[in-house]
């Protein structure tokens, strides 16, 4: 079953948006001139950016498959979904468990406009979409779509992939994440990736400047700062590492450490 929680929304195509820039750099088709210009400018200052973005998405696919196959998780809340790109989260987890349920959340109208056509669940499972911002956890957790799709009596995997570097400390970054995690039952999981300049500070710093010039300021974090998001949770081996080092598959793209500016981890909420 596939459900959408809202209708079409008007698009601001004259301003770059992180989800559409991501789509462009990954080779997608759902973007506009402003997104192309922004993406090209970022790649010019850091040519490894496409490699970095592919590694971030590959982490999401591996982590979600691990959650479904090894942890028995059947419910998923994906914050900052981005534009649908196959394989999507629901395709990965429903291949393991056809009855898995997924709630996608994003605040970009273009994601909403494409979701109806591209997010098709298995008959046994369920997918739905909530048009909301991570900065408003109550709008997400209180939405009819969330409440009708996920059961707070059973563990839920919260995925926050490629989002936290757009959430600044001034936005109460840790508080926002806790407000999403706290209502989830023990045995739930957090999978997150967090931008860093630890490995290529000059190049990544220039990318951050480009994002800021497009109205998308970033907060890049050290390993210690990234680890703080998982405080009180039980990290799954190998812990918090660059995303390409988290349980890589044999066929994964081979990359250099300096080409990856993202930490990633999976952690369990203790019982």
Tab-separated table of C-alpha atoms in Angstrom:
chain	number	residue	atom	x	y	z
A	1	UNK	CA	0.000	0.000	0.000
A	2	UNK	CA	1.247	3.475	-0.830
A	3	UNK	CA	-0.157	6.608	0.735
A	4	UNK	CA	0.566	10.311	0.396
A	5	UNK	CA	-0.373	12.708	3.136
A	6	UNK	CA	-0.839	15.843	1.028
A	7	UNK	CA	-1.385	17.120	-2.489
A	8	UNK	CA	0.874	18.832	-4.951
A	9	UNK	CA	2.850	21.828	-3.700
A	10	UNK	CA	4.233	24.823	-5.632
A	11	UNK	CA	7.962	24.648	-6.340
A	12	UNK	CA	10.616	27.325	-5.919
A	13	UNK	CA	12.774	26.385	-8.882
A	14	UNK	CA	14.909	29.527	-8.826
A	15	UNK	CA	16.708	28.609	-5.600
A	16	UNK	CA	18.894	25.544	-5.098
A	17	UNK	CA	17.694	22.958	-2.599
A	18	UNK	CA	19.889	20.330	-0.941
A	19	UNK	CA	17.679	17.397	-2.027
A	20	UNK	CA	17.733	18.496	-5.662
A	21	UNK	CA	21.488	19.243	-5.642
A	22	UNK	CA	21.980	15.737	-4.234
A	23	UNK	CA	19.799	14.319	-7.000
A	24	UNK	CA	21.772	16.176	-9.675
A	25	UNK	CA	25.176	15.087	-8.385
A	26	UNK	CA	23.987	11.465	-8.115
A	27	UNK	CA	22.912	11.595	-11.768
A	28	UNK	CA	19.159	11.948	-11.237
A	29	UNK	CA	16.706	13.929	-13.352
A	30	UNK	CA	14.559	15.806	-10.834
A	31	UNK	CA	16.352	19.135	-10.507
A	32	UNK	CA	16.470	22.609	-12.022
A	33	UNK	CA	18.977	25.144	-13.351
A	34	UNK	CA	19.693	26.567	-9.914
A	35	UNK	CA	20.478	23.086	-8.584
A	36	UNK	CA	22.752	22.274	-11.527
A	37	UNK	CA	24.655	25.554	-11.113
A	38	UNK	CA	25.086	24.970	-7.397
A	39	UNK	CA	26.162	21.361	-7.888
A	40	UNK	CA	28.675	22.248	-10.595
A	41	UNK	CA	30.185	24.947	-8.393
A	42	UNK	CA	30.585	22.464	-5.540
A	43	UNK	CA	32.157	19.800	-7.742
A	44	UNK	CA	34.580	22.391	-9.109
A	45	UNK	CA	35.959	23.075	-5.627
A	46	UNK	CA	35.855	19.391	-4.592
A	47	UNK	CA	35.820	16.913	-7.510
A	48	UNK	CA	35.347	13.994	-5.086
A	49	UNK	CA	31.871	15.227	-4.097
A	50	UNK	CA	29.994	12.675	-6.285
A	51	UNK	CA	32.077	9.843	-4.781
A	52	UNK	CA	31.282	11.128	-1.305
A	53	UNK	CA	27.552	11.337	-2.025
A	54	UNK	CA	27.421	7.836	-3.518
A	55	UNK	CA	29.162	6.475	-0.414
A	56	UNK	CA	26.625	8.202	1.807
A	57	UNK	CA	23.741	6.605	-0.062
A	58	UNK	CA	25.465	3.211	-0.064
A	59	UNK	CA	25.714	3.421	3.735
A	60	UNK	CA	21.962	4.003	3.935
A	61	UNK	CA	21.277	0.937	1.816
A	62	UNK	CA	23.630	-1.294	3.832
A	63	UNK	CA	22.359	-0.041	7.188
A	64	UNK	CA	18.695	-0.471	6.262
A	65	UNK	CA	19.326	-3.972	4.916
A	66	UNK	CA	21.203	-4.851	8.124
A	67	UNK	CA	18.323	-3.522	10.225
A	68	UNK	CA	15.787	-5.650	8.378
A	69	UNK	CA	17.861	-8.805	8.008
A	70	UNK	CA	20.002	-8.927	11.156
A	71	UNK	CA	17.957	-6.898	13.655
A	72	UNK	CA	14.443	-7.927	12.625
A	73	UNK	CA	13.255	-4.328	12.318
A	74	UNK	CA	10.000	-4.005	10.407
A	75	UNK	CA	9.252	-0.283	10.909
A	76	UNK	CA	11.269	2.617	9.499
A	77	UNK	CA	11.079	6.401	9.863
A	78	UNK	CA	13.247	8.139	7.257
A	79	UNK	CA	13.849	11.857	7.928
A	80	UNK	CA	15.096	13.902	4.977
A	81	UNK	CA	14.191	11.297	2.398
A	82	UNK	CA	15.250	13.273	-0.661
A	83	UNK	CA	14.093	12.516	-4.143
A	84	UNK	CA	13.142	8.888	-4.798
A	85	UNK	CA	16.102	6.985	-6.287
A	86	UNK	CA	15.862	3.248	-6.788
A	87	UNK	CA	16.577	1.244	-4.778
A	88	UNK	CA	14.677	3.253	-2.198
A	89	UNK	CA	14.586	2.353	1.481
A	90	UNK	CA	11.265	0.529	1.216
A	91	UNK	CA	12.509	-1.536	-1.739
A	92	UNK	CA	15.529	-2.692	0.275
A	93	UNK	CA	13.709	-3.586	3.487
A	94	UNK	CA	10.635	-5.073	1.818
A	95	UNK	CA	12.905	-7.351	-0.211
A	96	UNK	CA	13.885	-8.839	3.170
A	97	UNK	CA	10.486	-8.505	4.867
A	98	UNK	CA	7.571	-7.789	2.503
A	99	UNK	CA	5.435	-6.579	5.400
A	100	UNK	CA	7.847	-3.790	6.411
A	101	UNK	CA	6.365	-0.322	6.913
A	102	UNK	CA	8.094	2.939	6.019
A	103	UNK	CA	7.292	6.581	6.735
A	104	UNK	CA	9.200	9.023	4.547
A	105	UNK	CA	9.612	12.655	5.655
A	106	UNK	CA	10.907	15.652	3.715
A	107	UNK	CA	10.198	19.370	3.488
A	108	UNK	CA	10.940	19.898	-0.216
A	109	UNK	CA	7.771	20.207	-2.325
A	110	UNK	CA	9.431	18.437	-5.271
A	111	UNK	CA	9.891	15.310	-3.126
A	112	UNK	CA	6.187	15.376	-2.310
A	113	UNK	CA	5.282	15.904	-5.957
A	114	UNK	CA	7.253	12.840	-7.083
A	115	UNK	CA	6.464	10.589	-4.133
A	116	UNK	CA	3.071	9.385	-5.379
A	117	UNK	CA	4.526	8.014	-8.606
A	118	UNK	CA	7.719	6.518	-7.220
A	119	UNK	CA	7.040	5.160	-3.726
A	120	UNK	CA	5.184	1.913	-4.381
A	121	UNK	CA	4.948	-0.535	-1.481
A	122	UNK	CA	4.466	-4.267	-1.519
A	123	UNK	CA	0.830	-5.326	-0.930
A	124	UNK	CA	1.808	-6.753	2.475
A	125	UNK	CA	3.695	-3.643	3.622
A	126	UNK	CA	2.961	0.029	3.695
A	127	UNK	CA	4.683	3.285	2.736
A	128	UNK	CA	3.531	6.808	3.381
A	129	UNK	CA	4.927	10.313	3.065
A	130	UNK	CA	4.817	13.217	5.531
A	131	UNK	CA	5.586	16.699	4.245
A	132	UNK	CA	7.358	18.148	7.289
A	133	UNK	CA	10.642	19.563	8.558
A	134	UNK	CA	12.995	17.787	10.958
A	135	UNK	CA	12.966	20.975	13.026
A	136	UNK	CA	9.344	20.209	13.923
A	137	UNK	CA	9.351	16.704	15.458
A	138	UNK	CA	5.801	17.142	16.743
A	139	UNK	CA	4.508	17.622	13.190
A	140	UNK	CA	6.168	14.349	12.193
A	141	UNK	CA	5.262	12.171	15.169
A	142	UNK	CA	1.807	13.685	15.495
A	143	UNK	CA	0.897	13.317	11.829
A	144	UNK	CA	-1.993	11.006	10.918
A	145	UNK	CA	0.272	9.253	8.422
A	146	UNK	CA	2.858	8.372	11.082
A	147	UNK	CA	0.240	7.188	13.558
A	148	UNK	CA	-1.572	5.070	10.971
A	149	UNK	CA	1.604	3.422	9.674
A	150	UNK	CA	3.993	2.810	12.582
A	151	UNK	CA	3.244	1.130	15.912
A	152	UNK	CA	4.990	2.729	18.890
A	153	UNK	CA	4.624	-0.581	20.711
A	154	UNK	CA	7.250	-2.173	18.441
A	155	UNK	CA	10.852	-1.108	17.639
A	156	UNK	CA	11.308	1.512	14.922
A	157	UNK	CA	14.438	2.414	12.974
A	158	UNK	CA	14.982	6.168	12.740
A	159	UNK	CA	17.123	7.101	9.741
A	160	UNK	CA	18.657	10.576	9.524
A	161	UNK	CA	20.898	10.303	6.480
A	162	UNK	CA	22.786	13.328	5.158
A	163	UNK	CA	20.698	15.694	7.288
A	164	UNK	CA	22.453	16.590	10.523
A	165	UNK	CA	25.070	18.845	8.910
A	166	UNK	CA	22.166	21.083	7.850
A	167	UNK	CA	20.942	21.277	11.460
A	168	UNK	CA	22.981	23.796	13.459
A	169	UNK	CA	23.594	23.784	17.201
A	170	UNK	CA	21.543	26.994	17.318
A	171	UNK	CA	18.587	24.909	16.097
A	172	UNK	CA	18.939	22.671	19.187
A	173	UNK	CA	20.349	19.870	17.051
A	174	UNK	CA	20.677	17.326	19.874
A	175	UNK	CA	17.304	18.265	21.298
A	176	UNK	CA	15.587	17.764	17.949
A	177	UNK	CA	17.085	14.309	17.567
A	178	UNK	CA	16.098	13.369	21.123
A	179	UNK	CA	12.528	14.537	20.550
A	180	UNK	CA	12.371	12.090	17.634
A	181	UNK	CA	14.069	9.252	19.518
A	182	UNK	CA	12.490	9.541	22.957
A	183	UNK	CA	8.966	8.394	21.930
A	184	UNK	CA	10.380	5.337	20.147
A	185	UNK	CA	10.333	2.137	22.207
A	186	UNK	CA	13.436	0.387	23.587
A	187	UNK	CA	15.032	-1.806	20.952
A	188	UNK	CA	14.621	0.904	18.322
A	189	UNK	CA	17.620	2.058	16.292
A	190	UNK	CA	19.182	5.284	15.041
A	191	UNK	CA	21.068	5.258	11.735
A	192	UNK	CA	22.687	8.589	10.936
A	193	UNK	CA	25.366	10.158	8.784
A	194	UNK	CA	27.080	13.371	9.821
A	195	UNK	CA	29.186	15.711	7.694
A	196	UNK	CA	32.791	16.334	8.696
A	197	UNK	CA	35.856	18.212	7.480
A	198	UNK	CA	38.243	15.931	9.355
A	199	UNK	CA	39.720	14.296	6.244
A	200	UNK	CA	39.829	17.054	3.599
A	201	UNK	CA	39.386	20.296	5.547
A	202	UNK	CA	40.231	22.759	2.791
A	203	UNK	CA	38.175	21.097	0.051
A	204	UNK	CA	35.175	20.343	2.240
A	205	UNK	CA	35.371	23.828	3.713
A	206	UNK	CA	35.036	25.282	0.227
A	207	UNK	CA	32.010	23.069	-0.453
A	208	UNK	CA	30.458	24.314	2.782
A	209	UNK	CA	31.044	27.889	1.614
A	210	UNK	CA	29.252	27.105	-1.649
A	211	UNK	CA	26.287	25.621	0.217
A	212	UNK	CA	26.169	28.693	2.476
A	213	UNK	CA	26.204	30.997	-0.541
A	214	UNK	CA	23.106	29.167	-1.803
A	215	UNK	CA	21.326	29.716	1.517
A	216	UNK	CA	22.142	26.253	2.914
A	217	UNK	CA	24.651	26.775	5.743
A	218	UNK	CA	26.334	23.650	7.076
A	219	UNK	CA	27.675	22.575	10.463
A	220	UNK	CA	30.585	20.192	9.935
A	221	UNK	CA	31.516	18.157	12.996
A	222	UNK	CA	34.561	16.398	14.381
A	223	UNK	CA	34.441	12.725	15.312
A	224	UNK	CA	33.869	13.650	18.966
A	225	UNK	CA	31.042	16.028	18.060
A	226	UNK	CA	29.438	13.446	15.773
A	227	UNK	CA	29.675	10.764	18.462
A	228	UNK	CA	27.668	12.952	20.843
A	229	UNK	CA	24.536	12.347	18.758
A	230	UNK	CA	24.675	8.680	19.783
A	231	UNK	CA	25.120	9.295	23.522
A	232	UNK	CA	23.137	6.805	25.600
A	233	UNK	CA	22.716	4.402	22.672
A	234	UNK	CA	24.519	1.112	22.032
A	235	UNK	CA	26.651	1.412	18.908
A	236	UNK	CA	26.675	-1.502	16.470
A	237	UNK	CA	30.174	-2.568	15.385
A	238	UNK	CA	32.268	-0.976	13.937
A	239	UNK	CA	30.869	2.089	15.706
A	240	UNK	CA	31.154	5.616	14.310
A	241	UNK	CA	33.355	5.520	11.206
A	242	UNK	CA	33.551	7.085	7.777
A	243	UNK	CA	30.537	5.804	5.894
A	244	UNK	CA	32.493	3.698	3.415
A	245	UNK	CA	34.057	1.777	6.318
A	246	UNK	CA	30.765	0.726	7.907
A	247	UNK	CA	30.279	-2.968	7.042
A	248	UNK	CA	31.217	-2.545	3.355
A	249	UNK	CA	29.990	-5.039	0.773
A	250	UNK	CA	32.470	-6.792	-1.487
A	251	UNK	CA	31.194	-4.983	-4.564
A	252	UNK	CA	31.211	-1.473	-3.092
A	253	UNK	CA	33.046	1.321	-4.872
A	254	UNK	CA	36.650	1.614	-3.693
A	255	UNK	CA	37.344	5.121	-2.426
A	256	UNK	CA	40.036	7.059	-0.618
A	257	UNK	CA	39.475	8.237	2.947
A	258	UNK	CA	40.117	11.849	1.938
A	259	UNK	CA	37.243	11.645	-0.562
A	260	UNK	CA	34.653	10.901	2.128
A	261	UNK	CA	33.430	13.700	4.390
A	262	UNK	CA	30.751	11.801	6.291
A	263	UNK	CA	30.708	9.772	9.482
A	264	UNK	CA	28.068	7.104	9.869
A	265	UNK	CA	26.848	4.806	12.605
A	266	UNK	CA	23.995	2.568	13.663
A	267	UNK	CA	23.019	2.428	17.333
A	268	UNK	CA	20.356	0.688	19.409
A	269	UNK	CA	18.153	2.239	22.069
A	270	UNK	CA	18.746	0.088	25.179
A	271	UNK	CA	15.916	-1.795	26.843
